[in-house]
Amino acid sequence: MKKLRNFICFLIFLAVLGTSLSYANNILIRKSLDKPWDMGNKIGGYFNEKKDYDVMFFGTSHAYCSVIPSFLEREGISSYILASQKQPLEANYFYIDAAISISHPKVVYLDIFNALSKSEADEATVHSYTDYFPFGIRKIHMVTKAVPKGMKLHTIFPLLMYHSRWDELKDEDFNFKYSMYHDDLNGYVKLSGQSPSFSKDKSMKEENLKSISLASGKYMEDKFKTILNIDELCKKNGVELRLIKTPVYDENVYRENLSEFSKMCTEHGLKFHDFNNEKDKIGLVEADFYDPGHLNEDGASKFSEYFINWMKEEN
């Protein structure tokens, strides 16, 4: 009897501890509500509202700056962009897995930029794709596969990362609930004009492009293995996977990698479409780019119109 009582007390202690940690996480976590980079709304809003969508887009920031879901909505196509900055393909797998079970999309479009270029996994980037992903077995698996060593624990328990925020807390931190996340742009990040660093000075543009670290060898092979896993996941659930590369300012930087990636897709029977080959048809000019990798609102409008026509041709 005493053992049973002790066991019940232990369970109550765990429940109280879990509730306390969850409450502390919710208070301390950055809410990320300031547009246009309001990832809390864009990711948290999706998981909070749990709607069905005909098509969904995944990838890095290249995905969330390129397609405008409201344009597709005019054609009777519901869509959502579930992407975040520098989001690795390993995380895309779990995002797509969750989306298939929640939204039952017919087609998944995945921008493959993460397979072309290496990017440093800094803490801000990692927390942008882990903080607003609902806690559960799927998130634990994602952290295991997609989060670098040394960052895994504080992505499961963000309070370890944000414990120093006590002096910054506002009323919204104490009163905010997950159910309040909402994005009326369905994941699209609307950028205006051009980034200050992406000036009209040609030398500045060249410096921006030189800073890109291209993928190669085992890195690219491992990324492609992840894409094959995503393809298998989609096939198992009756979802069509379409790999795409949205337009960038100077695709010549990635030309060899794009060619290699396209060859790998052909060998494995994957559908891949590089829209950089059609920038003239789309009507994109320098003024349509926010920076070397992202379309601004004008560029996204042009691309969205073209993409819709392409979708119709592809049936």
Short mmCIF file of C-alpha atoms in Angstrom, two decimals:
data_model
loop_
_atom_site.label_atom_id
_atom_site.label_comp_id
_atom_site.label_asym_id
_atom_site.label_seq_id
_atom_site.Cartn_x
_atom_site.Cartn_y
_atom_site.Cartn_z
CA MET A 1 0.00 0.00 0.00
CA LYS A 2 2.84 2.33 0.89
CA LYS A 3 4.61 1.58 -2.42
CA LEU A 4 1.43 2.37 -4.34
CA ARG A 5 1.02 5.66 -2.46
CA ASN A 6 4.65 6.60 -3.17
CA PHE A 7 4.20 5.72 -6.84
CA ILE A 8 1.06 7.88 -7.08
CA CYS A 9 2.88 10.75 -5.39
CA PHE A 10 5.73 10.35 -7.88
CA LEU A 11 3.29 10.51 -10.81
CA ILE A 12 1.69 13.63 -9.35
CA PHE A 13 5.14 15.18 -8.93
CA LEU A 14 5.99 14.44 -12.59
CA ALA A 15 2.67 15.91 -13.73
CA VAL A 16 3.21 19.09 -11.70
CA LEU A 17 6.82 19.36 -12.91
CA GLY A 18 5.78 18.85 -16.54
CA THR A 19 3.03 21.45 -16.27
CA SER A 20 5.39 23.93 -14.62
CA LEU A 21 8.08 23.43 -17.28
CA SER A 22 5.49 23.79 -20.05
CA TYR A 23 4.16 27.01 -18.51
CA ALA A 24 7.69 28.40 -18.10
CA ASN A 25 8.47 27.49 -21.73
CA ASN A 26 5.37 29.31 -22.95
CA ILE A 27 6.27 32.43 -20.99
CA LEU A 28 9.95 32.61 -21.87
CA ILE A 29 9.84 31.56 -25.53
CA ARG A 30 10.14 34.40 -28.05
CA LYS A 31 6.72 34.88 -29.62
CA SER A 32 8.06 36.17 -32.99
CA LEU A 33 4.99 38.23 -33.92
CA ASP A 34 6.61 41.15 -35.75
CA LYS A 35 5.99 41.10 -39.51
CA PRO A 36 7.29 40.19 -41.98
CA TRP A 37 9.41 37.61 -40.14
CA ASP A 38 6.67 36.48 -37.72
CA MET A 39 7.59 32.79 -37.65
CA GLY A 40 5.55 32.29 -34.49
CA ASN A 41 2.40 33.18 -36.42
CA LYS A 42 3.39 31.34 -39.59
CA ILE A 43 4.41 28.04 -38.01
CA GLY A 44 2.47 28.22 -34.77
CA GLY A 45 -0.62 29.43 -36.63
CA TYR A 46 -0.55 26.45 -38.97
CA PHE A 47 -0.33 23.87 -36.18
CA ASN A 48 -2.84 25.78 -34.09
CA GLU A 49 -5.55 25.98 -36.77
CA LYS A 50 -5.12 22.53 -38.38
CA LYS A 51 -6.84 23.06 -41.75
CA ASP A 52 -6.96 21.02 -44.94
CA TYR A 53 -4.98 22.34 -47.94
CA ASP A 54 -4.84 21.19 -51.56
CA VAL A 55 -1.12 21.92 -51.91
CA MET A 56 1.63 22.82 -49.47
CA PHE A 57 5.10 24.31 -49.84
CA PHE A 58 8.18 23.47 -47.80
CA GLY A 59 11.85 24.40 -47.70
CA THR A 60 13.92 27.35 -46.57
CA SER A 61 13.21 31.07 -46.78
CA HIS A 62 13.44 30.70 -50.56
CA ALA A 63 10.06 28.96 -50.36
CA TYR A 64 8.26 31.39 -48.09
CA CYS A 65 9.22 34.49 -50.12
CA SER A 66 8.30 33.15 -53.57
CA VAL A 67 4.70 31.97 -53.66
CA ILE A 68 1.66 34.00 -52.57
CA PRO A 69 -1.12 31.63 -51.41
CA SER A 70 -3.85 34.22 -52.02
CA PHE A 71 -3.05 34.04 -55.76
CA LEU A 72 -3.69 30.30 -55.70
CA GLU A 73 -6.85 30.86 -53.68
CA ARG A 74 -8.28 32.91 -56.56
CA GLU A 75 -7.98 29.77 -58.69
CA GLY A 76 -9.78 27.68 -56.09
CA ILE A 77 -6.56 26.12 -54.78
CA SER A 78 -6.01 26.24 -51.02
CA SER A 79 -2.37 26.30 -49.95
CA TYR A 80 0.02 26.97 -47.08
CA ILE A 81 3.78 27.58 -46.93
CA LEU A 82 5.27 25.77 -43.94
CA ALA A 83 8.90 26.90 -44.14
CA SER A 84 11.46 28.78 -42.08
CA GLN A 85 14.88 30.34 -42.63
CA LYS A 86 17.65 27.85 -43.42
CA GLN A 87 15.35 24.98 -42.47
CA PRO A 88 17.29 21.75 -43.15
CA LEU A 89 15.78 19.00 -45.27
CA GLU A 90 15.98 16.72 -42.25
CA ALA A 91 13.48 19.02 -40.50
CA ASN A 92 11.41 19.30 -43.70
CA TYR A 93 10.80 15.55 -43.44
CA PHE A 94 9.02 15.93 -40.09
CA TYR A 95 7.18 19.07 -41.16
CA ILE A 96 5.86 17.21 -44.21
CA ASP A 97 5.00 14.17 -42.10
CA ALA A 98 2.97 16.36 -39.75
CA ALA A 99 1.31 18.26 -42.61
CA ILE A 100 0.21 15.05 -44.36
CA SER A 101 -1.57 13.87 -41.22
CA ILE A 102 -3.11 17.29 -40.48
CA SER A 103 -3.92 18.85 -43.86
CA HIS A 104 -4.03 15.90 -46.30
CA PRO A 105 -2.45 17.82 -49.23
CA LYS A 106 -2.66 16.32 -52.70
CA VAL A 107 0.71 17.74 -53.74
CA VAL A 108 3.78 18.77 -51.76
CA TYR A 109 6.21 21.27 -53.34
CA LEU A 110 9.67 21.22 -51.78
CA ASP A 111 12.27 23.90 -52.58
CA ILE A 112 15.63 22.10 -52.59
CA PHE A 113 17.96 25.02 -51.78
CA ASN A 114 19.25 23.28 -48.64
CA ALA A 115 20.77 20.59 -50.89
CA LEU A 116 22.66 23.20 -52.95
CA SER A 117 24.26 25.41 -50.33
CA LYS A 118 25.68 24.87 -46.85
CA SER A 119 24.52 27.15 -44.06
CA GLU A 120 25.64 27.45 -40.47
CA ALA A 121 23.17 26.03 -37.96
CA ASP A 122 23.14 28.93 -35.49
CA GLU A 123 20.87 28.91 -32.45
CA ALA A 124 18.44 31.49 -33.85
CA THR A 125 17.93 29.41 -36.99
CA VAL A 126 17.42 26.17 -35.09
CA HIS A 127 14.91 27.73 -32.72
CA SER A 128 12.98 29.24 -35.63
CA TYR A 129 12.02 25.75 -36.83
CA THR A 130 11.77 24.01 -33.46
CA ASP A 131 10.15 26.51 -31.04
CA TYR A 132 6.71 26.55 -32.66
CA PHE A 133 6.58 22.88 -33.66
CA PRO A 134 4.18 21.16 -31.21
CA PHE A 135 5.81 19.07 -28.52
CA GLY A 136 5.43 15.32 -28.92
CA ILE A 137 7.11 12.19 -30.27
CA ARG A 138 7.41 13.69 -33.76
CA LYS A 139 9.23 16.76 -32.41
CA ILE A 140 11.59 14.62 -30.34
CA HIS A 141 12.44 12.60 -33.47
CA MET A 142 12.97 15.83 -35.42
CA VAL A 143 15.33 17.20 -32.80
CA THR A 144 17.25 13.91 -32.82
CA LYS A 145 17.67 13.96 -36.62
CA ALA A 146 17.75 17.65 -37.55
CA VAL A 147 19.32 19.56 -34.64
CA PRO A 148 23.13 19.76 -34.20
CA LYS A 149 24.80 18.31 -31.13
CA GLY A 150 24.91 20.74 -28.26
CA MET A 151 21.56 22.32 -29.19
CA LYS A 152 19.22 19.36 -28.75
CA LEU A 153 18.32 19.84 -25.08
CA HIS A 154 17.41 23.52 -25.27
CA THR A 155 15.24 22.93 -28.35
CA ILE A 156 13.19 20.40 -26.37
CA PHE A 157 13.14 22.76 -23.36
CA PRO A 158 13.44 26.32 -24.78
CA LEU A 159 13.49 27.80 -21.28
CA LEU A 160 17.14 26.67 -21.11
CA MET A 161 17.82 28.98 -24.04
CA TYR A 162 15.55 31.84 -22.97
CA HIS A 163 16.07 31.80 -19.19
CA SER A 164 17.86 35.16 -19.42
CA ARG A 165 14.74 36.84 -20.87
CA TRP A 166 13.16 37.57 -17.47
CA ASP A 167 14.14 41.26 -17.74
CA GLU A 168 12.62 41.49 -21.25
CA LEU A 169 9.24 39.91 -20.51
CA LYS A 170 6.13 41.88 -21.37
CA ASP A 171 2.44 41.40 -20.67
CA GLU A 172 2.06 39.53 -23.96
CA ASP A 173 4.50 36.88 -22.71
CA PHE A 174 2.34 36.09 -19.69
CA ASN A 175 -1.03 36.40 -21.43
CA PHE A 176 -0.16 34.81 -24.77
CA LYS A 177 -1.58 31.40 -25.62
CA TYR A 178 -0.57 29.07 -28.45
CA SER A 179 -4.14 29.30 -29.74
CA MET A 180 -3.52 33.01 -30.51
CA TYR A 181 -0.97 32.31 -33.27
CA HIS A 182 -2.44 33.12 -36.69
CA ASP A 183 -1.09 34.14 -40.10
CA ASP A 184 -3.49 35.64 -42.64
CA LEU A 185 -0.80 35.24 -45.34
CA ASN A 186 -0.72 31.43 -44.99
CA GLY A 187 3.03 31.30 -44.40
CA TYR A 188 4.06 33.82 -47.07
CA VAL A 189 6.69 36.41 -46.07
CA LYS A 190 5.95 39.69 -47.88
CA LEU A 191 9.13 41.69 -48.53
CA SER A 192 9.13 45.20 -49.95
CA GLY A 193 11.84 46.83 -52.04
CA GLN A 194 15.39 45.62 -51.58
CA SER A 195 17.63 44.84 -48.64
CA PRO A 196 20.12 47.65 -47.84
CA SER A 197 23.00 45.19 -48.37
CA PHE A 198 21.63 44.31 -51.80
CA SER A 199 22.42 47.72 -53.18
CA LYS A 200 22.57 48.79 -56.80
CA ASP A 201 26.32 48.83 -56.44
CA LYS A 202 27.50 45.85 -58.53
CA SER A 203 30.51 45.21 -56.29
CA MET A 204 28.19 44.77 -53.28
CA LYS A 205 26.13 42.18 -55.15
CA GLU A 206 29.28 40.28 -56.07
CA GLU A 207 30.40 40.26 -52.43
CA ASN A 208 27.00 38.88 -51.38
CA LEU A 209 27.28 36.08 -53.95
CA LYS A 210 30.88 35.24 -53.01
CA SER A 211 29.81 34.59 -49.41
CA ILE A 212 27.69 31.60 -50.50
CA SER A 213 29.09 28.21 -49.46
CA LEU A 214 28.20 25.59 -52.07
CA ALA A 215 27.34 22.02 -51.13
CA SER A 216 29.44 19.15 -52.42
CA GLY A 217 30.36 15.50 -51.92
CA LYS A 218 28.92 13.67 -48.93
CA TYR A 219 26.92 16.71 -47.78
CA MET A 220 24.92 16.77 -51.00
CA GLU A 221 24.60 12.97 -51.05
CA ASP A 222 23.19 12.95 -47.50
CA LYS A 223 20.72 15.69 -48.39
CA PHE A 224 19.55 13.69 -51.40
CA LYS A 225 19.07 10.60 -49.20
CA THR A 226 16.77 12.71 -47.03
CA ILE A 227 14.83 13.76 -50.14
CA LEU A 228 14.45 10.08 -51.07
CA ASN A 229 13.06 9.47 -47.57
CA ILE A 230 10.61 12.33 -48.08
CA ASP A 231 9.59 10.84 -51.44
CA GLU A 232 8.97 7.48 -49.78
CA LEU A 233 6.91 9.17 -47.06
CA CYS A 234 4.77 10.95 -49.65
CA LYS A 235 4.23 7.83 -51.77
CA LYS A 236 3.20 5.84 -48.73
CA ASN A 237 0.50 8.42 -48.04
CA GLY A 238 -0.66 8.90 -51.63
CA VAL A 239 0.80 12.41 -51.89
CA GLU A 240 2.65 13.65 -54.97
CA LEU A 241 6.06 15.19 -54.29
CA ARG A 242 7.35 17.88 -56.67
CA LEU A 243 10.87 19.20 -56.14
CA ILE A 244 11.37 22.79 -57.24
CA LYS A 245 13.94 25.57 -57.18
CA THR A 246 12.40 29.00 -56.94
CA PRO A 247 14.18 31.88 -58.71
CA VAL A 248 17.34 33.42 -57.26
CA TYR A 249 19.16 36.53 -58.43
CA ASP A 250 22.13 34.73 -60.02
CA GLU A 251 21.53 31.02 -60.60
CA ASN A 252 24.96 30.68 -62.24
CA VAL A 253 26.43 30.50 -58.73
CA TYR A 254 24.59 27.20 -58.27
CA ARG A 255 24.77 26.01 -61.89
CA GLU A 256 26.98 22.95 -61.31
CA ASN A 257 25.04 21.91 -58.21
CA LEU A 258 21.71 22.33 -59.97
CA SER A 259 22.96 20.21 -62.84
CA GLU A 260 24.19 17.49 -60.47
CA PHE A 261 20.98 17.57 -58.49
CA SER A 262 18.86 17.33 -61.65
CA LYS A 263 20.91 14.33 -62.79
CA MET A 264 20.35 12.59 -59.43
CA CYS A 265 16.61 13.21 -59.69
CA THR A 266 16.49 11.69 -63.17
CA GLU A 267 18.37 8.62 -61.96
CA HIS A 268 15.86 8.10 -59.12
CA GLY A 269 12.71 9.01 -61.02
CA LEU A 270 11.99 12.18 -59.04
CA LYS A 271 10.22 15.18 -60.57
CA PHE A 272 12.31 18.35 -60.37
CA HIS A 273 11.70 21.74 -61.96
CA ASP A 274 14.17 24.63 -61.88
CA PHE A 275 12.32 27.90 -62.46
CA ASN A 276 15.58 29.78 -62.88
CA ASN A 277 15.58 28.58 -66.47
CA GLU A 278 12.41 30.62 -67.06
CA LYS A 279 13.18 33.94 -65.39
CA ASP A 280 12.80 35.77 -68.69
CA LYS A 281 9.41 34.15 -69.31
CA ILE A 282 8.35 35.05 -65.77
CA GLY A 283 9.48 38.63 -66.43
CA LEU A 284 11.81 38.87 -63.44
CA VAL A 285 14.26 41.75 -63.33
CA GLU A 286 16.77 42.94 -60.75
CA ALA A 287 14.18 45.14 -59.03
CA ASP A 288 12.09 42.03 -58.25
CA PHE A 289 14.70 40.64 -55.85
CA TYR A 290 14.90 41.63 -52.20
CA ASP A 291 18.41 40.16 -52.03
CA PRO A 292 20.41 37.43 -53.84
CA GLY A 293 18.12 34.62 -52.72
CA HIS A 294 14.68 36.11 -52.16
CA LEU A 295 11.97 37.65 -54.28
CA ASN A 296 10.27 40.78 -52.98
CA GLU A 297 6.51 41.31 -53.25
CA ASP A 298 6.69 42.38 -56.91
CA GLY A 299 8.81 39.38 -57.85
CA ALA A 300 6.62 36.97 -55.87
CA SER A 301 3.52 38.31 -57.66
CA LYS A 302 5.09 37.63 -61.05
CA PHE A 303 6.30 34.21 -60.02
CA SER A 304 2.97 33.21 -58.45
CA GLU A 305 1.10 34.03 -61.65
CA TYR A 306 3.59 32.00 -63.68
CA PHE A 307 3.55 29.14 -61.17
CA ILE A 308 -0.24 28.84 -61.36
CA ASN A 309 -0.12 28.54 -65.16
CA TRP A 310 2.68 25.99 -64.85
CA MET A 311 0.60 23.98 -62.36
CA LYS A 312 -2.29 23.90 -64.81
CA GLU A 313 -0.04 22.70 -67.63
CA GLU A 314 1.40 20.03 -65.35
CA ASN A 315 -2.14 19.03 -64.27
#
